[in-house]
Amino acid sequence: MICFHIRHKLYAAIGVHILNTLLKEIVKIDSAFTSINLKGMKSKDMSRKK
């Protein structure tokens, strides 16, 4: 349960940091998106490169 609270504290801190950070120069975003969900899989069955 402690990990749950720490995780949300970290998310909140990162959110504040992101909101207060000004970007400079040109920002580019790659439009490629790969949908992959490895939740619950054994490491030997994952499709990642080793």
PDB file of N, CA and C in Angstrom:
ATOM      1  N   MET A   1       0.824  -1.189   0.000  1.00  0.00           N
ATOM      2  CA  MET A   1       0.000   0.000   0.000  1.00  0.00           C
ATOM      3  C   MET A   1       0.873   1.260   0.000  1.00  0.00           C
ATOM      4  N   ILE A   2       2.021   1.180   0.629  1.00  0.00           N
ATOM      5  CA  ILE A   2       2.918   2.326   0.665  1.00  0.00           C
ATOM      6  C   ILE A   2       3.415   2.654  -0.742  1.00  0.00           C
ATOM      7  N   CYS A   3       3.721   1.623  -1.541  1.00  0.00           N
ATOM      8  CA  CYS A   3       4.185   1.854  -2.917  1.00  0.00           C
ATOM      9  C   CYS A   3       3.134   2.600  -3.720  1.00  0.00           C
ATOM     10  N   PHE A   4       1.865   2.281  -3.510  1.00  0.00           N
ATOM     11  CA  PHE A   4       0.766   2.951  -4.212  1.00  0.00           C
ATOM     12  C   PHE A   4       0.794   4.449  -3.927  1.00  0.00           C
ATOM     13  N   HIS A   5       0.949   4.826  -2.662  1.00  0.00           N
ATOM     14  CA  HIS A   5       0.964   6.237  -2.286  1.00  0.00           C
ATOM     15  C   HIS A   5       2.211   6.954  -2.815  1.00  0.00           C
ATOM     16  N   ILE A   6       3.351   6.290  -2.751  1.00  0.00           N
ATOM     17  CA  ILE A   6       4.585   6.882  -3.262  1.00  0.00           C
ATOM     18  C   ILE A   6       4.473   7.110  -4.764  1.00  0.00           C
ATOM     19  N   ARG A   7       3.896   6.130  -5.473  1.00  0.00           N
ATOM     20  CA  ARG A   7       3.726   6.260  -6.923  1.00  0.00           C
ATOM     21  C   ARG A   7       2.897   7.487  -7.269  1.00  0.00           C
ATOM     22  N   HIS A   8       1.807   7.699  -6.535  1.00  0.00           N
ATOM     23  CA  HIS A   8       0.949   8.848  -6.819  1.00  0.00           C
ATOM     24  C   HIS A   8       1.595  10.174  -6.408  1.00  0.00           C
ATOM     25  N   LYS A   9       2.414  10.157  -5.388  1.00  0.00           N
ATOM     26  CA  LYS A   9       3.169  11.366  -5.034  1.00  0.00           C
ATOM     27  C   LYS A   9       4.153  11.717  -6.142  1.00  0.00           C
ATOM     28  N   LEU A  10       4.809  10.695  -6.709  1.00  0.00           N
ATOM     29  CA  LEU A  10       5.734  10.931  -7.814  1.00  0.00           C
ATOM     30  C   LEU A  10       5.001  11.469  -9.039  1.00  0.00           C
ATOM     31  N   TYR A  11       3.842  10.889  -9.366  1.00  0.00           N
ATOM     32  CA  TYR A  11       3.047  11.387 -10.492  1.00  0.00           C
ATOM     33  C   TYR A  11       2.663  12.845 -10.292  1.00  0.00           C
ATOM     34  N   ALA A  12       2.264  13.198  -9.100  1.00  0.00           N
ATOM     35  CA  ALA A  12       1.875  14.584  -8.815  1.00  0.00           C
ATOM     36  C   ALA A  12       3.074  15.519  -8.964  1.00  0.00           C
ATOM     37  N   ALA A  13       4.234  15.116  -8.457  1.00  0.00           N
ATOM     38  CA  ALA A  13       5.434  15.948  -8.549  1.00  0.00           C
ATOM     39  C   ALA A  13       5.864  16.130 -10.005  1.00  0.00           C
ATOM     40  N   ILE A  14       5.808  15.058 -10.786  1.00  0.00           N
ATOM     41  CA  ILE A  14       6.177  15.151 -12.200  1.00  0.00           C
ATOM     42  C   ILE A  14       5.180  16.034 -12.940  1.00  0.00           C
ATOM     43  N   GLY A  15       3.906  15.910 -12.609  1.00  0.00           N
ATOM     44  CA  GLY A  15       2.886  16.742 -13.239  1.00  0.00           C
ATOM     45  C   GLY A  15       3.126  18.220 -13.002  1.00  0.00           C
ATOM     46  N   VAL A  16       3.498  18.593 -11.783  1.00  0.00           N
ATOM     47  CA  VAL A  16       3.802  19.996 -11.468  1.00  0.00           C
ATOM     48  C   VAL A  16       5.030  20.441 -12.250  1.00  0.00           C
ATOM     49  N   HIS A  17       6.031  19.588 -12.325  1.00  0.00           N
ATOM     50  CA  HIS A  17       7.252  19.923 -13.061  1.00  0.00           C
ATOM     51  C   HIS A  17       6.945  20.150 -14.545  1.00  0.00           C
ATOM     52  N   ILE A  18       6.145  19.275 -15.129  1.00  0.00           N
ATOM     53  CA  ILE A  18       5.805  19.395 -16.550  1.00  0.00           C
ATOM     54  C   ILE A  18       5.038  20.684 -16.808  1.00  0.00           C
ATOM     55  N   LEU A  19       4.113  21.036 -15.933  1.00  0.00           N
ATOM     56  CA  LEU A  19       3.317  22.247 -16.125  1.00  0.00           C
ATOM     57  C   LEU A  19       4.167  23.513 -16.019  1.00  0.00           C
ATOM     58  N   ASN A  20       5.240  23.449 -15.240  1.00  0.00           N
ATOM     59  CA  ASN A  20       6.079  24.631 -15.022  1.00  0.00           C
ATOM     60  C   ASN A  20       7.304  24.676 -15.934  1.00  0.00           C
ATOM     61  N   THR A  21       7.413  23.756 -16.874  1.00  0.00           N
ATOM     62  CA  THR A  21       8.565  23.704 -17.765  1.00  0.00           C
ATOM     63  C   THR A  21       8.199  24.301 -19.119  1.00  0.00           C
ATOM     64  N   LEU A  22       8.926  25.311 -19.522  1.00  0.00           N
ATOM     65  CA  LEU A  22       8.714  25.929 -20.820  1.00  0.00           C
ATOM     66  C   LEU A  22       9.636  25.280 -21.839  1.00  0.00           C
ATOM     67  N   LEU A  23       9.081  24.935 -22.984  1.00  0.00           N
ATOM     68  CA  LEU A  23       9.885  24.334 -24.040  1.00  0.00           C
ATOM     69  C   LEU A  23      10.457  25.433 -24.924  1.00  0.00           C
ATOM     70  N   LYS A  24      11.668  25.238 -25.381  1.00  0.00           N
ATOM     71  CA  LYS A  24      12.330  26.191 -26.260  1.00  0.00           C
ATOM     72  C   LYS A  24      12.704  25.489 -27.548  1.00  0.00           C
ATOM     73  N   GLU A  25      12.935  26.275 -28.591  1.00  0.00           N
ATOM     74  CA  GLU A  25      13.336  25.729 -29.885  1.00  0.00           C
ATOM     75  C   GLU A  25      12.183  24.937 -30.501  1.00  0.00           C
ATOM     76  N   ILE A  26      12.513  23.982 -31.360  1.00  0.00           N
ATOM     77  CA  ILE A  26      11.514  23.182 -32.073  1.00  0.00           C
ATOM     78  C   ILE A  26      11.324  21.855 -31.349  1.00  0.00           C
ATOM     79  N   VAL A  27      10.082  21.459 -31.167  1.00  0.00           N
ATOM     80  CA  VAL A  27       9.762  20.180 -30.532  1.00  0.00           C
ATOM     81  C   VAL A  27       9.124  19.297 -31.587  1.00  0.00           C
ATOM     82  N   LYS A  28       9.673  18.105 -31.772  1.00  0.00           N
ATOM     83  CA  LYS A  28       9.146  17.171 -32.763  1.00  0.00           C
ATOM     84  C   LYS A  28       8.614  15.934 -32.054  1.00  0.00           C
ATOM     85  N   ILE A  29       7.517  15.409 -32.606  1.00  0.00           N
ATOM     86  CA  ILE A  29       6.908  14.203 -32.052  1.00  0.00           C
ATOM     87  C   ILE A  29       6.789  13.173 -33.165  1.00  0.00           C
ATOM     88  N   ASP A  30       7.170  11.954 -32.875  1.00  0.00           N
ATOM     89  CA  ASP A  30       7.048  10.874 -33.834  1.00  0.00           C
ATOM     90  C   ASP A  30       5.612  10.369 -33.822  1.00  0.00           C
ATOM     91  N   SER A  31       5.024  10.185 -34.989  1.00  0.00           N
ATOM     92  CA  SER A  31       3.624   9.776 -35.062  1.00  0.00           C
ATOM     93  C   SER A  31       3.435   8.269 -34.978  1.00  0.00           C
ATOM     94  N   ALA A  32       4.505   7.507 -34.913  1.00  0.00           N
ATOM     95  CA  ALA A  32       4.398   6.056 -34.844  1.00  0.00           C
ATOM     96  C   ALA A  32       3.948   5.629 -33.455  1.00  0.00           C
ATOM     97  N   PHE A  33       3.024   4.677 -33.396  1.00  0.00           N
ATOM     98  CA  PHE A  33       2.531   4.156 -32.127  1.00  0.00           C
ATOM     99  C   PHE A  33       2.456   2.647 -32.232  1.00  0.00           C
ATOM    100  N   THR A  34       3.045   1.967 -31.291  1.00  0.00           N
ATOM    101  CA  THR A  34       3.005   0.514 -31.264  1.00  0.00           C
ATOM    102  C   THR A  34       2.239   0.072 -30.034  1.00  0.00           C
ATOM    103  N   SER A  35       1.159  -0.633 -30.267  1.00  0.00           N
ATOM    104  CA  SER A  35       0.349  -1.121 -29.158  1.00  0.00           C
ATOM    105  C   SER A  35       0.897  -2.474 -28.715  1.00  0.00           C
ATOM    106  N   ILE A  36       1.464  -2.515 -27.537  1.00  0.00           N
ATOM    107  CA  ILE A  36       1.992  -3.767 -26.995  1.00  0.00           C
ATOM    108  C   ILE A  36       1.720  -3.780 -25.494  1.00  0.00           C
ATOM    109  N   ASN A  37       1.237  -4.890 -25.023  1.00  0.00           N
ATOM    110  CA  ASN A  37       0.941  -5.041 -23.603  1.00  0.00           C
ATOM    111  C   ASN A  37       1.593  -6.327 -23.136  1.00  0.00           C
ATOM    112  N   LEU A  38       2.584  -6.215 -22.270  1.00  0.00           N
ATOM    113  CA  LEU A  38       3.306  -7.373 -21.772  1.00  0.00           C
ATOM    114  C   LEU A  38       2.892  -7.751 -20.354  1.00  0.00           C
ATOM    115  N   LYS A  39       1.830  -7.139 -19.867  1.00  0.00           N
ATOM    116  CA  LYS A  39       1.395  -7.381 -18.497  1.00  0.00           C
ATOM    117  C   LYS A  39       1.004  -8.848 -18.305  1.00  0.00           C
ATOM    118  N   GLY A  40       1.574  -9.461 -17.296  1.00  0.00           N
ATOM    119  CA  GLY A  40       1.238 -10.831 -16.949  1.00  0.00           C
ATOM    120  C   GLY A  40       1.980 -11.886 -17.745  1.00  0.00           C
ATOM    121  N   MET A  41       2.875 -11.478 -18.647  1.00  0.00           N
ATOM    122  CA  MET A  41       3.614 -12.452 -19.448  1.00  0.00           C
ATOM    123  C   MET A  41       4.919 -12.838 -18.761  1.00  0.00           C
ATOM    124  N   LYS A  42       5.322 -14.040 -18.961  1.00  0.00           N
ATOM    125  CA  LYS A  42       6.620 -14.488 -18.468  1.00  0.00           C
ATOM    126  C   LYS A  42       7.715 -13.897 -19.356  1.00  0.00           C
ATOM    127  N   SER A  43       8.866 -13.618 -18.792  1.00  0.00           N
ATOM    128  CA  SER A  43       9.936 -12.976 -19.552  1.00  0.00           C
ATOM    129  C   SER A  43      10.379 -13.812 -20.751  1.00  0.00           C
ATOM    130  N   LYS A  44      10.293 -15.130 -20.663  1.00  0.00           N
ATOM    131  CA  LYS A  44      10.702 -15.981 -21.783  1.00  0.00           C
ATOM    132  C   LYS A  44       9.730 -15.886 -22.960  1.00  0.00           C
ATOM    133  N   ASP A  45       8.471 -15.459 -22.710  1.00  0.00           N
ATOM    134  CA  ASP A  45       7.456 -15.364 -23.760  1.00  0.00           C
ATOM    135  C   ASP A  45       7.336 -13.964 -24.359  1.00  0.00           C
ATOM    136  N   MET A  46       8.087 -13.004 -23.825  1.00  0.00           N
ATOM    137  CA  MET A  46       7.980 -11.625 -24.309  1.00  0.00           C
ATOM    138  C   MET A  46       8.637 -11.494 -25.679  1.00  0.00           C
ATOM    139  N   SER A  47       8.087 -10.595 -26.476  1.00  0.00           N
ATOM    140  CA  SER A  47       8.574 -10.437 -27.848  1.00  0.00           C
ATOM    141  C   SER A  47       9.696  -9.416 -27.949  1.00  0.00           C
ATOM    142  N   ARG A  48      10.271  -9.011 -26.829  1.00  0.00           N
ATOM    143  CA  ARG A  48      11.351  -8.029 -26.839  1.00  0.00           C
ATOM    144  C   ARG A  48      12.633  -8.645 -27.359  1.00  0.00           C
ATOM    145  N   LYS A  49      13.476  -7.796 -27.931  1.00  0.00           N
ATOM    146  CA  LYS A  49      14.801  -8.263 -28.336  1.00  0.00           C
ATOM    147  C   LYS A  49      15.675  -8.375 -27.107  1.00  0.00           C
ATOM    148  N   LYS A  50      16.525  -9.367 -27.078  1.00  0.00           N
ATOM    149  CA  LYS A  50      17.395  -9.561 -25.912  1.00  0.00           C
ATOM    150  C   LYS A  50      18.781  -9.132 -26.190  1.00  0.00           C
TER     151      LYS A  50
END
